[in-house]
CSV table of C-alpha atoms and ligand atoms in Angstrom, one decimal:
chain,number,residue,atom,x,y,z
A,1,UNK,CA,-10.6,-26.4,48.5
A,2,UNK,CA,-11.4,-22.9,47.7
A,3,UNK,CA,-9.4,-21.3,45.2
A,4,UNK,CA,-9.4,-18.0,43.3
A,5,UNK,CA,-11.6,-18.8,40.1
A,6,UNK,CA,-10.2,-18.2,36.3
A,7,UNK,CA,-12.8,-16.3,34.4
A,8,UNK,CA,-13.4,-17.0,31.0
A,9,UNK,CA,-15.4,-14.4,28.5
A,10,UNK,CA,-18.5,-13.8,29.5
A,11,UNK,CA,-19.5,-14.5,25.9
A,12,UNK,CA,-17.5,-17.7,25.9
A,13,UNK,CA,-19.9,-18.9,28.2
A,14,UNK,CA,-22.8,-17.3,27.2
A,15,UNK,CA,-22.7,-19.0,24.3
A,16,UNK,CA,-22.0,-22.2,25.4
A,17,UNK,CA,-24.4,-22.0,27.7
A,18,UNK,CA,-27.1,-22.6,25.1
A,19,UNK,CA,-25.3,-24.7,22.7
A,20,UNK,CA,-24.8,-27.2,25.7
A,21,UNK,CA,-27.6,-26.8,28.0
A,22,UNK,CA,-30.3,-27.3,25.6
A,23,UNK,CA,-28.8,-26.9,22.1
A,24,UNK,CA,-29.0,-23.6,20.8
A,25,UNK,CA,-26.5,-22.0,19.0
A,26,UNK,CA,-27.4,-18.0,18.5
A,27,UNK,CA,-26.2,-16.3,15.9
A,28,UNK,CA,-22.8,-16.2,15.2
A,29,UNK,CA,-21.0,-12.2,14.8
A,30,UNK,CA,-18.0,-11.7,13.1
A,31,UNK,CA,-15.4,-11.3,15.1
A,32,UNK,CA,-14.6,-7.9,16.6
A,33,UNK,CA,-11.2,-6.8,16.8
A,34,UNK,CA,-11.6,-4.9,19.7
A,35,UNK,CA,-14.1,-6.9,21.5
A,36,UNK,CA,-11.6,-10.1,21.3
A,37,UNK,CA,-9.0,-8.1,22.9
A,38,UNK,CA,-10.9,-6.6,25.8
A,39,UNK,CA,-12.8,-9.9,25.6
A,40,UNK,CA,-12.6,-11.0,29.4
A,41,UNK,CA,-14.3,-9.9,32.0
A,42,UNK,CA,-12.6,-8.4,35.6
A,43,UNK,CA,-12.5,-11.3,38.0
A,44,UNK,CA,-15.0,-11.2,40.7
A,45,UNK,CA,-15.4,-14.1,43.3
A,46,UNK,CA,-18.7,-15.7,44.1
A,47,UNK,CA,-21.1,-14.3,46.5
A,48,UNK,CA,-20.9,-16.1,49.4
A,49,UNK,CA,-24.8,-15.3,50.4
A,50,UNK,CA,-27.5,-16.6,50.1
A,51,UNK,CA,-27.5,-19.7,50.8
A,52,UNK,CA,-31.3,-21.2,51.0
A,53,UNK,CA,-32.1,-23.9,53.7
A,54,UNK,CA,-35.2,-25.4,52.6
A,55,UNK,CA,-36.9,-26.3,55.9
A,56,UNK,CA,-39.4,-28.8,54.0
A,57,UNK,CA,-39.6,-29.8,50.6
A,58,UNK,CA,-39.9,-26.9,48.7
A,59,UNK,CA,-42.2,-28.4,46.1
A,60,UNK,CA,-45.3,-30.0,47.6
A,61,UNK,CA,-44.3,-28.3,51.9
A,62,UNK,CA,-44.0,-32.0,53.3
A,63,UNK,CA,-41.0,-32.1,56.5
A,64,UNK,CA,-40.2,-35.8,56.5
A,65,UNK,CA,-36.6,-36.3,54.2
A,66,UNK,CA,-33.9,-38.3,53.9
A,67,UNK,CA,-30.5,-37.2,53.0
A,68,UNK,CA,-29.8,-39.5,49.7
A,69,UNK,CA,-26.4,-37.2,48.1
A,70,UNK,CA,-24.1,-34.5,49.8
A,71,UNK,CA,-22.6,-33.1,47.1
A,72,UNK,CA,-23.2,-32.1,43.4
A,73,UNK,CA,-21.2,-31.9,40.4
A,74,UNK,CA,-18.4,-29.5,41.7
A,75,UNK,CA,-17.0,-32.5,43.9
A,76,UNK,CA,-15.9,-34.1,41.0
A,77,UNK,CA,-13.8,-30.6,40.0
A,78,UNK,CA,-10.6,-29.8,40.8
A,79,UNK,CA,-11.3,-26.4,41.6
A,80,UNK,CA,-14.8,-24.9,43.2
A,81,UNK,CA,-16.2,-21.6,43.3
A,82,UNK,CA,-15.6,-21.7,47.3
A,83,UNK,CA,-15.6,-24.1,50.1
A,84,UNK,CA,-19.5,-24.1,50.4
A,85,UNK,CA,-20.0,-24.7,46.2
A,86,UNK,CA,-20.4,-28.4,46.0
A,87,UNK,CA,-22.5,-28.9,49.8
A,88,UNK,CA,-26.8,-29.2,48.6
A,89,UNK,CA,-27.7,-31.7,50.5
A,90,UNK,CA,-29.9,-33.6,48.4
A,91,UNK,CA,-32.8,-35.3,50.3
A,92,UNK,CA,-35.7,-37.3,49.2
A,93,UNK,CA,-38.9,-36.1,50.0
A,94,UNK,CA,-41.1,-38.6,51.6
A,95,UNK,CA,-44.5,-37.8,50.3
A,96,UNK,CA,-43.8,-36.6,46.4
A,97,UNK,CA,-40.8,-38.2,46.1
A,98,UNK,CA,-38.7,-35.4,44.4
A,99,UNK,CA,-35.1,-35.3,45.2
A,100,UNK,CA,-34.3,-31.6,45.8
A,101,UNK,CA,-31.4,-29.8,47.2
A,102,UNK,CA,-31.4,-28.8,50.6
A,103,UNK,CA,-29.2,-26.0,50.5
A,104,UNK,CA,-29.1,-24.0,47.3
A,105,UNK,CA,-27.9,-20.6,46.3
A,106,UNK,CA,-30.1,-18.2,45.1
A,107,UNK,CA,-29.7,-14.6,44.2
A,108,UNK,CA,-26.3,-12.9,43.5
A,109,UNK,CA,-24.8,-16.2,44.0
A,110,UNK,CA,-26.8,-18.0,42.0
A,111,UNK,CA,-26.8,-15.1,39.3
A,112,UNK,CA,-22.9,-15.4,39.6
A,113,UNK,CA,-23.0,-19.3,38.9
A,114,UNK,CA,-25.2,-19.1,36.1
A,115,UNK,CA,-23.1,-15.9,34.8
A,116,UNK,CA,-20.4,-18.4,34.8
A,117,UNK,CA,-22.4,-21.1,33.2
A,118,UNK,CA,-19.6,-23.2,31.3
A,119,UNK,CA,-17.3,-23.7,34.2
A,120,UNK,CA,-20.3,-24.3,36.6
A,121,UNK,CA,-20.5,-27.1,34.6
A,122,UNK,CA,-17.0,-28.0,34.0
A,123,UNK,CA,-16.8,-27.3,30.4
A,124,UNK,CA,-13.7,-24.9,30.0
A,125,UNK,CA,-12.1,-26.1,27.0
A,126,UNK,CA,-14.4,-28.3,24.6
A,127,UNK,CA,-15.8,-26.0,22.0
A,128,UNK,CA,-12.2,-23.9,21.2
A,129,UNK,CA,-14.5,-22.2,18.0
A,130,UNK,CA,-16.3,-20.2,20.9
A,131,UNK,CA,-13.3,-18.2,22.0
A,132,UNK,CA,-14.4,-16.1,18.3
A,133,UNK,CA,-18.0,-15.2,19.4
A,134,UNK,CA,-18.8,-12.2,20.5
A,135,UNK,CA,-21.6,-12.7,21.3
A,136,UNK,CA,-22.9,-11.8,25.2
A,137,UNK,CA,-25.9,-13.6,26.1
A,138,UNK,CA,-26.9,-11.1,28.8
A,139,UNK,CA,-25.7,-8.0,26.8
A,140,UNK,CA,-26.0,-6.6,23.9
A,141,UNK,CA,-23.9,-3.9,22.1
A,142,UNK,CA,-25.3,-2.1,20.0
A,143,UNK,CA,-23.2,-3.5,16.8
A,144,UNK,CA,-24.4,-6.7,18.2
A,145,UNK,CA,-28.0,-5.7,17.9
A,146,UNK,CA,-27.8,-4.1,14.5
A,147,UNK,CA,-25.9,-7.6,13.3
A,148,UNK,CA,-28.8,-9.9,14.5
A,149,UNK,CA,-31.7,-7.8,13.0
A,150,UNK,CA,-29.8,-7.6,9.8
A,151,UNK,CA,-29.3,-11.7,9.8
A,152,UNK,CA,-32.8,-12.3,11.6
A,153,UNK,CA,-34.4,-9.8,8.5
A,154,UNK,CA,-33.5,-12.7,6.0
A,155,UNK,CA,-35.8,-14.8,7.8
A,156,UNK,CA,-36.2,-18.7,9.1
A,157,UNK,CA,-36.3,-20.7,6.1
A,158,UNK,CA,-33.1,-19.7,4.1
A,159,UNK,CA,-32.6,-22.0,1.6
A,160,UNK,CA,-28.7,-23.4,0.5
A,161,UNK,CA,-29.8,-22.9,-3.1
A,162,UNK,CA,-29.3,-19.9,-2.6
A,163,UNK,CA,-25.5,-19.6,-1.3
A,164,UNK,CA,-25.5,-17.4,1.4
A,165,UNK,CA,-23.2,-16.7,3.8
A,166,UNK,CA,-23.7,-18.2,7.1
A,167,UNK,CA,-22.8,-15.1,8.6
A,168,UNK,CA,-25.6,-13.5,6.4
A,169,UNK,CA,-28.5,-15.5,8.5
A,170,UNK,CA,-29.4,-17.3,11.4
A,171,UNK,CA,-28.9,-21.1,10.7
A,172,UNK,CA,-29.6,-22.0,14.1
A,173,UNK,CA,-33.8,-20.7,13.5
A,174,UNK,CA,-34.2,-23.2,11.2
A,175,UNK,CA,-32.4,-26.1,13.2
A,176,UNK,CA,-34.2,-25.0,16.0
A,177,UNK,CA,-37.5,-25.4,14.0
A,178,UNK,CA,-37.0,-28.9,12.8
A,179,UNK,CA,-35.8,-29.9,16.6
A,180,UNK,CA,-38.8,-28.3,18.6
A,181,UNK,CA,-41.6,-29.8,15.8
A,182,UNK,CA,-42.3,-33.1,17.5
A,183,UNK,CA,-43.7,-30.2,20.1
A,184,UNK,CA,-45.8,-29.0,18.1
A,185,UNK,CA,-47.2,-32.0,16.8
A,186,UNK,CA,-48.0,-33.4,20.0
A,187,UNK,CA,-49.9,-30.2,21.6
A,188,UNK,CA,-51.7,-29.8,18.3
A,189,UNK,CA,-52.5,-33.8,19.0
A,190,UNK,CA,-53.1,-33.7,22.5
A,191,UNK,CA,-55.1,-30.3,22.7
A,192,UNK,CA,-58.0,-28.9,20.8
A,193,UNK,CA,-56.5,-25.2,20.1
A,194,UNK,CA,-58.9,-22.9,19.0
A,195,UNK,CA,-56.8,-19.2,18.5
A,196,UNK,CA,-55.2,-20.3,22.4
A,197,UNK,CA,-53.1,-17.7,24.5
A,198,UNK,CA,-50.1,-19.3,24.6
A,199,UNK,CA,-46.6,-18.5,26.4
A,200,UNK,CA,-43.4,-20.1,26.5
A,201,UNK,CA,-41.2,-19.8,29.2
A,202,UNK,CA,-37.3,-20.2,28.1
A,203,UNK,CA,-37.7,-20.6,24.8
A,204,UNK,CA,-35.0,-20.9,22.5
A,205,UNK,CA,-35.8,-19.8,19.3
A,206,UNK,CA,-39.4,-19.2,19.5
A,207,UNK,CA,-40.2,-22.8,16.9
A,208,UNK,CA,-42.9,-24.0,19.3
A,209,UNK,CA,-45.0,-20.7,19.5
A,210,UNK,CA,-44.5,-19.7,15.9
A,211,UNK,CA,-45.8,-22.8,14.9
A,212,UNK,CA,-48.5,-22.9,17.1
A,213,UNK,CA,-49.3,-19.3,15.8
A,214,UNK,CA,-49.0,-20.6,11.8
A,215,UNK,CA,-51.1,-23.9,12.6
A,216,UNK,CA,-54.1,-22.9,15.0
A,217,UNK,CA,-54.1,-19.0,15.0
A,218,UNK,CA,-52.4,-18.9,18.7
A,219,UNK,CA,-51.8,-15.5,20.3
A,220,UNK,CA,-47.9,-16.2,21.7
A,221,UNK,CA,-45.8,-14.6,23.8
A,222,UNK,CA,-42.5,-15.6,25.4
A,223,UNK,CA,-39.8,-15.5,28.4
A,224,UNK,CA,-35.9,-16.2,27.4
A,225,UNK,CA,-32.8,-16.9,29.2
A,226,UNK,CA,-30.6,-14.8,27.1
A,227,UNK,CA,-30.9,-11.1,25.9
A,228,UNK,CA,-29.8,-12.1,22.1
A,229,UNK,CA,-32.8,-15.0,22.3
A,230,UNK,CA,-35.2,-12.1,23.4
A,231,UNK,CA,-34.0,-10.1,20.4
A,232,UNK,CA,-34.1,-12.8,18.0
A,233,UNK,CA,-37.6,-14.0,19.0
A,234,UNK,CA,-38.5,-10.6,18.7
A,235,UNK,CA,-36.9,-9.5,15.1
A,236,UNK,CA,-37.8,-13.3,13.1
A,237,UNK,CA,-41.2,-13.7,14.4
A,238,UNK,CA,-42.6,-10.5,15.6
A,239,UNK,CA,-43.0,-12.6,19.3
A,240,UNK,CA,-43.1,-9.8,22.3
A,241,UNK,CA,-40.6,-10.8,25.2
A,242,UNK,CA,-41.3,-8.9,28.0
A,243,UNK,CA,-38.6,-10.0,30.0
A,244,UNK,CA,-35.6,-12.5,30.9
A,245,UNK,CA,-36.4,-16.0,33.3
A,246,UNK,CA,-35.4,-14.8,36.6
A,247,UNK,CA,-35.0,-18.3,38.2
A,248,UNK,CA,-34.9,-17.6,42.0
A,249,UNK,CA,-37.8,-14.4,41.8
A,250,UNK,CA,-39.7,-16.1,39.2
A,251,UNK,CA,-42.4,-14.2,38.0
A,252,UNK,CA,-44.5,-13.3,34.6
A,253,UNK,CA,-44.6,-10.5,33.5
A,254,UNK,CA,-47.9,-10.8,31.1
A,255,UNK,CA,-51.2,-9.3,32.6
A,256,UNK,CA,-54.6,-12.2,32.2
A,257,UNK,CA,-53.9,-15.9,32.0
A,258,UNK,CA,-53.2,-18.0,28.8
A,259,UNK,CA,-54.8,-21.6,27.9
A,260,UNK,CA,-51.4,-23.1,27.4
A,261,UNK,CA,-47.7,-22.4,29.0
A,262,UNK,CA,-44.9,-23.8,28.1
A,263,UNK,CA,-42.0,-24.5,29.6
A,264,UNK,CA,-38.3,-25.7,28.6
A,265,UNK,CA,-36.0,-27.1,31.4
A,266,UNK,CA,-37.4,-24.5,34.1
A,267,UNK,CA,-38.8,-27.3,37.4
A,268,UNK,CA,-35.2,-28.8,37.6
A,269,UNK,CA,-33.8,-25.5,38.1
A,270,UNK,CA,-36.1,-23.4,39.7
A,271,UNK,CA,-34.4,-21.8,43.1
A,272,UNK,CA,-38.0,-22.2,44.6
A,273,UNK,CA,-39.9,-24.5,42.8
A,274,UNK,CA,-43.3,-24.2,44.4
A,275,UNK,CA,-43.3,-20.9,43.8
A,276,UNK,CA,-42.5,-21.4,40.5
A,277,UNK,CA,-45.9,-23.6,40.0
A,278,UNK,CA,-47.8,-21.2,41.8
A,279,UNK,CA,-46.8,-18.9,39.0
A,280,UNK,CA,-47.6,-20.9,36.2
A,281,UNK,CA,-51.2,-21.7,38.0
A,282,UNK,CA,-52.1,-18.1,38.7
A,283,UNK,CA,-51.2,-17.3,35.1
A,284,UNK,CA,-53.6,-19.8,33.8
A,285,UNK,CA,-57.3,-20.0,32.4
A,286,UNK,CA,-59.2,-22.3,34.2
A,287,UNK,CA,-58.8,-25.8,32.9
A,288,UNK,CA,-55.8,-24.3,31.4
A,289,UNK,CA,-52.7,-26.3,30.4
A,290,UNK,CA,-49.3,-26.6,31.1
A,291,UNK,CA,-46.8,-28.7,28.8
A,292,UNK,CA,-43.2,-29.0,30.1
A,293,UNK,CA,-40.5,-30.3,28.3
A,294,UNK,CA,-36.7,-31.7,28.4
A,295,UNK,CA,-37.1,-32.1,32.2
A,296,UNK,CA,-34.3,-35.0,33.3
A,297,UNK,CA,-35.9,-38.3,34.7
A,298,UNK,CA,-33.2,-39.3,37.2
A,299,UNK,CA,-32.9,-42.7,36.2
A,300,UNK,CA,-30.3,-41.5,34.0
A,301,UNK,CA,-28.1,-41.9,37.4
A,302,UNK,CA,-30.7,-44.3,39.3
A,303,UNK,CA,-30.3,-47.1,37.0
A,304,UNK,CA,-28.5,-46.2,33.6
A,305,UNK,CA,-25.4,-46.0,34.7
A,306,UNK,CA,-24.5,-42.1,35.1
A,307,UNK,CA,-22.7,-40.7,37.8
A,308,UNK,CA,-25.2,-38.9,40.3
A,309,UNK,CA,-22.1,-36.4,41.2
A,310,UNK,CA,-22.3,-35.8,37.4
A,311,UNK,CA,-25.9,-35.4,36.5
A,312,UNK,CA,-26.7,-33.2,39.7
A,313,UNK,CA,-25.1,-30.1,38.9
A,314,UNK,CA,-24.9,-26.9,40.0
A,315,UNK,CA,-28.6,-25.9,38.3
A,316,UNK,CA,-30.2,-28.9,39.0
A,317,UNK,CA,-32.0,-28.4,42.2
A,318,UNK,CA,-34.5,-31.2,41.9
A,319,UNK,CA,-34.5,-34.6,40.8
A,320,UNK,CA,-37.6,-36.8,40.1
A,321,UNK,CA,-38.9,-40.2,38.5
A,322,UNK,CA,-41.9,-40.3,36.5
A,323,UNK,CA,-44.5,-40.7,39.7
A,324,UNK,CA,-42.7,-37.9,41.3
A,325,UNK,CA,-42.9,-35.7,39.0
A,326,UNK,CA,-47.0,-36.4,38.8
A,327,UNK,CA,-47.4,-36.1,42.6
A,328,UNK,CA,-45.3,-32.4,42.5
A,329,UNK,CA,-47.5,-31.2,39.5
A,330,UNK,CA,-50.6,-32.9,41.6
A,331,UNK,CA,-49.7,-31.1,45.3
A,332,UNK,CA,-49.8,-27.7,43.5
A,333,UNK,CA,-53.1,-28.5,41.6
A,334,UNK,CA,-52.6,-29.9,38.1
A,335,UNK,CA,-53.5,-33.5,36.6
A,336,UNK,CA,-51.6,-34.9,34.8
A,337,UNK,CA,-52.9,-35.7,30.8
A,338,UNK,CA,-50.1,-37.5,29.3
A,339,UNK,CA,-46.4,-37.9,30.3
A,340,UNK,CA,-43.5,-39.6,27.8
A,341,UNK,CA,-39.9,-39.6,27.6
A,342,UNK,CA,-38.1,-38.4,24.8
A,343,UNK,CA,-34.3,-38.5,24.1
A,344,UNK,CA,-34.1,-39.1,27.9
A,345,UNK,CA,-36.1,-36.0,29.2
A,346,UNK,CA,-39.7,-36.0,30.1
A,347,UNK,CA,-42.3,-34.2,28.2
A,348,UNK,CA,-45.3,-33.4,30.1
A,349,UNK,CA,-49.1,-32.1,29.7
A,350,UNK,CA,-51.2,-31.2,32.5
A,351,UNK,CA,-54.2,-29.4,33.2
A,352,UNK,CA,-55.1,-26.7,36.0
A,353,UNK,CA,-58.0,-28.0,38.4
A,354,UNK,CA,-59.9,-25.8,40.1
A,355,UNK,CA,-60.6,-27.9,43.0
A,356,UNK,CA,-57.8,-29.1,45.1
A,357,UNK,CA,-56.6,-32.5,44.0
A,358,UNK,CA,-55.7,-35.2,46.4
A,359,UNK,CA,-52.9,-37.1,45.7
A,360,UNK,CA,-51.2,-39.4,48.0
A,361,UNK,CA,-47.9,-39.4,49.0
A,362,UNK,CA,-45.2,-42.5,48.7
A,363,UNK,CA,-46.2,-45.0,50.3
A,364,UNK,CA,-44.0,-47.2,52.2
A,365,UNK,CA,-42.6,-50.2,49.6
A,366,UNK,CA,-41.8,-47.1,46.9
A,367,UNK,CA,-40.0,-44.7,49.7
A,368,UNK,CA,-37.7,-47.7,50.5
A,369,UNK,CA,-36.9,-49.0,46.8
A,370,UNK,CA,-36.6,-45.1,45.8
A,371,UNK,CA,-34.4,-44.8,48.8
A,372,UNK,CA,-32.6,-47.6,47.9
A,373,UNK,CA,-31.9,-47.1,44.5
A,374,UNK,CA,-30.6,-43.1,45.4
A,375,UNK,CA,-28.4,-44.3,48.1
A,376,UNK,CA,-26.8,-47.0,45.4
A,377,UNK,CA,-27.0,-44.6,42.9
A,378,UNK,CA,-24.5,-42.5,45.6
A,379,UNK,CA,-22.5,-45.4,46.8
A,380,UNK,CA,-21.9,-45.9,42.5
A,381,UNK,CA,-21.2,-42.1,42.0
A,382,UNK,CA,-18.0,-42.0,44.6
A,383,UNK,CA,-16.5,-45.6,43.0
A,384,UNK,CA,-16.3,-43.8,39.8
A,385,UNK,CA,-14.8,-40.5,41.3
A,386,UNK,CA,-11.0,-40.5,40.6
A,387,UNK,CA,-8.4,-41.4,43.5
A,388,UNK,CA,-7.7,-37.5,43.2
A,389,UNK,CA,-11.5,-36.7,44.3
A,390,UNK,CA,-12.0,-39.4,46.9
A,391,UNK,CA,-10.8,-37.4,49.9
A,392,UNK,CA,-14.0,-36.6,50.9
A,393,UNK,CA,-15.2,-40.4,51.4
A,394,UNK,CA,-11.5,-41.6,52.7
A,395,UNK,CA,-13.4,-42.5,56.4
A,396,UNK,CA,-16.3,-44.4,53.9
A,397,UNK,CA,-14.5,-45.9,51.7
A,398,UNK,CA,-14.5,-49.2,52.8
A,399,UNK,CA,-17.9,-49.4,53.2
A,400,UNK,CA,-18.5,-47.8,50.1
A,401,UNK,CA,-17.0,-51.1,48.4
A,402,UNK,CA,-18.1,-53.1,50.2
A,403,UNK,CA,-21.5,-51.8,49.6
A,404,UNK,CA,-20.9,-52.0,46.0
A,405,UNK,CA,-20.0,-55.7,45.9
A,406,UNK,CA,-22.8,-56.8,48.2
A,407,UNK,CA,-25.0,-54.6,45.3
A,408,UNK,CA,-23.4,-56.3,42.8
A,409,UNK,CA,-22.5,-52.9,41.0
A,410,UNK,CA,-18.2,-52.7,42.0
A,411,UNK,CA,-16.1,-55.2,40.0
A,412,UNK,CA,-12.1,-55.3,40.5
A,413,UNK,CA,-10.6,-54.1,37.7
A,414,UNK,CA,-7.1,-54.9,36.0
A,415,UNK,CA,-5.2,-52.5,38.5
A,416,UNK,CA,-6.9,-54.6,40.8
A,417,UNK,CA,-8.9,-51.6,42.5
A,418,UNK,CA,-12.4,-51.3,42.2
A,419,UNK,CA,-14.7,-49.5,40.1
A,420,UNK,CA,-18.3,-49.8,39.1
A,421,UNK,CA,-19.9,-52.6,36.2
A,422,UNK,CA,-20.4,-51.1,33.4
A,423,UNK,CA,-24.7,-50.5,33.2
A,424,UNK,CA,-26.7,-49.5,30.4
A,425,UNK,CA,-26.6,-46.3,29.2
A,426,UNK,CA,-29.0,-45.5,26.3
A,427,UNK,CA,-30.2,-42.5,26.9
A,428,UNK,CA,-33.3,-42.1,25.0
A,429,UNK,CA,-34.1,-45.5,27.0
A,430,UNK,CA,-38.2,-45.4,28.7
B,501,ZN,ZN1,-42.2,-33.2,48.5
């Protein structure tokens, strides 16, 4: 199954990586002749090592699991990384209830996967316009630099009255304003901010801090995935970035604690997740807050109709439901204020508590309907796999269907094999 690995641009994917992750297109550079010719970058297999083993849940420490999903996304591909790519092992926790990956990669591998971002997730060939970026995300030449400041300089709200070039701004600031308002709105709502500390971590664009800054006199800082995100951040809005999200050595690099951090997209894809809230707690003022955003509720593949194989890719190393997601912020001390779900993600405020909290585990009729619904949820993913990608169910098959029509889920079709009912499939769905 292992096979050598095509490797596109490095800025190909860079770029992609935040359009399609969470949608953020940076600034587009002209084209450089030179650059596009010398555009790729020397092929260079994955690491093989490491390879975590969480021994217990690595979000709230409890040892009792159950294996719910083998593989993730890179079953589904026709290619992998190597032989060892698509094995995690998910497993539901039986006290919080999170679904997290029991083996995982984390350093130079997981560097390498998230250095090739786009074909981690199986996007080689969808956005053809990005093959004419030069833009890397992790670096920077310095023509690169100098093209940014000199777009950034014309600053966020750039009217069309005016008839500039696209290529004489950054369009994406002021999408990226408008999209990250609702944000704004609902800590300003939620929160009584009196000139707060605030810091994001991944931010995009820097919207959510600079508004917070305009509206309530907040002293901001941020983190970024990207080096031409730090750079932007930096030259629009003056916001210091002291460094890049490391996502398996997590760490932050401000000195004191700030009353609010924010965070985009960072529990499902932290390499060590209880670590990761440690961080955020030790960083914080007492009664502090923390307000995470577009973190996946896996219902999208529990009961709207998405292929688990699908959803759980390479970066998505824990899965949870709303109650889940309350007992992992709970186990690592912070209750939870107020919890939504917004075009399909959660978005959710929680304060630091200096005393331990107690919060009780699953209890017996939710660990079996949870368990239940994942092992469907798995049974649904491998009926919707092509014939080409079944090989690794050929001794389950059977079952599988036979699962699948006893759930009520597996239907013959007009080749008369079976596949899976059509569900529901609204994303933005509560
Ligand atoms: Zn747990």
């Amino acid at each position: 199954m292992s096979v050598p690995y095509r490797l596109l641009p490095r800025l190909k994917m860079a770029v992609r990586a935040l359009l399609l992750d969470t949608p953020f297109l940076p600034g587009r550079i002209p084209p450089d002749a030179d650059d596009e010719a010398g555009a790729a970058v020397p092929e260079t297999p994955c690491p093989p090592e490491p390879i975590l083993t969480c021994d217990s849940c690595p979000v709230c420490g409890h040892g009792e699991r159950t294996l719910v999903c083998e593989y993730n996304r890179f079953i589904t591909f026709e290619r992998q990384p190597d032989s060892n790519a698509a094995r995690y092992d998910y497993s539901l926790c039986h006290a919080c209830g999170v679904v997290y990956a029991v083996r995982r990669p984390a350093g130079a591998r997981y560097r390498w996967l998230l250095e090739h971002f786009e074909e981690a997730l199986g996007r080689e060939s969808d956005v053809p316009s990005a093959a004419k970026l030069t833009a890397s995300a992790f670096d920077l030449s310095e023509k690169e630099r100098q093209d940014i400041k000199r777009r950034a300089a014309r600053g966020i709200l750039v009217s069309d009255h005016l008839g500039l070039s696209r290529r004489d701004y950054l369009p994406a600031l002021l999408t990226d304003r408008i999209a990250n308002s609702g944000h704004v709105e609902l800590l300003g709502s939620l929160l009584t901010l009196n000139a707060p500390r605030v810091l994001e971590i991944r931010s995009r664009a820097g919207s959510i801090l600079a508004g917070l800054r305009r509206l309530y006199h907040a002293d901001v800082a941020a983190m970024t995935m990207f080096e031409n995100q730090r750079l932007i951040i930096e030259e629009a809005y003056g916001i210091p970035v002291a460094a890049l999200v490391d996502y398996d050595q997590f760490s932050i690099p401000y000195a004191g604690t700030f009353d609010l951090i924010v965070a985009n997209h960072m529990f499902t894809h932290a390499v060590r997740p209880g670590d990761f809230l440690r961080a955020l707690r030790q960083h914080l003022a007492p009664d502090g807050h923390v307000y995470l955003y577009n973190e996946p509720n896996d219902a999208e593949f529990l009961s709207e109709g998405k292929s688990m194989f699908n959803t759980l890719n390479a970066f998505h190393l824990q899965a949870f439901d709303r109650l889940s997601l309350v007992r992992a912020l709970g186990a690592h001390g912070f209750e939870v204020r107020f919890l939504t779900r917004f075009d399909g993600n959660f978005i959710c405020l929680a304060q630091k508590k200096d005393v331990p909290l107690t919060w009780d585990g699953m209890n017996d009729a939710e660990r079996s309907k949870r368990l239940d619904a994942c092992l469907l949820a798995r049974d649904a993913a491998v009926l919707m796999l092509p014939p080409s990608a079944r090989g690794p169910f050929s001794a389950e098959w059977d079952e599988i269907v036979d699962r699948g029509f006893a759930a009520g889920i597996a239907e013959v079709g007009e080749n008369g094999q079976p596949h899976v009912r059509r569900r529901r499939t609204s994303r933005g769905a509560r």
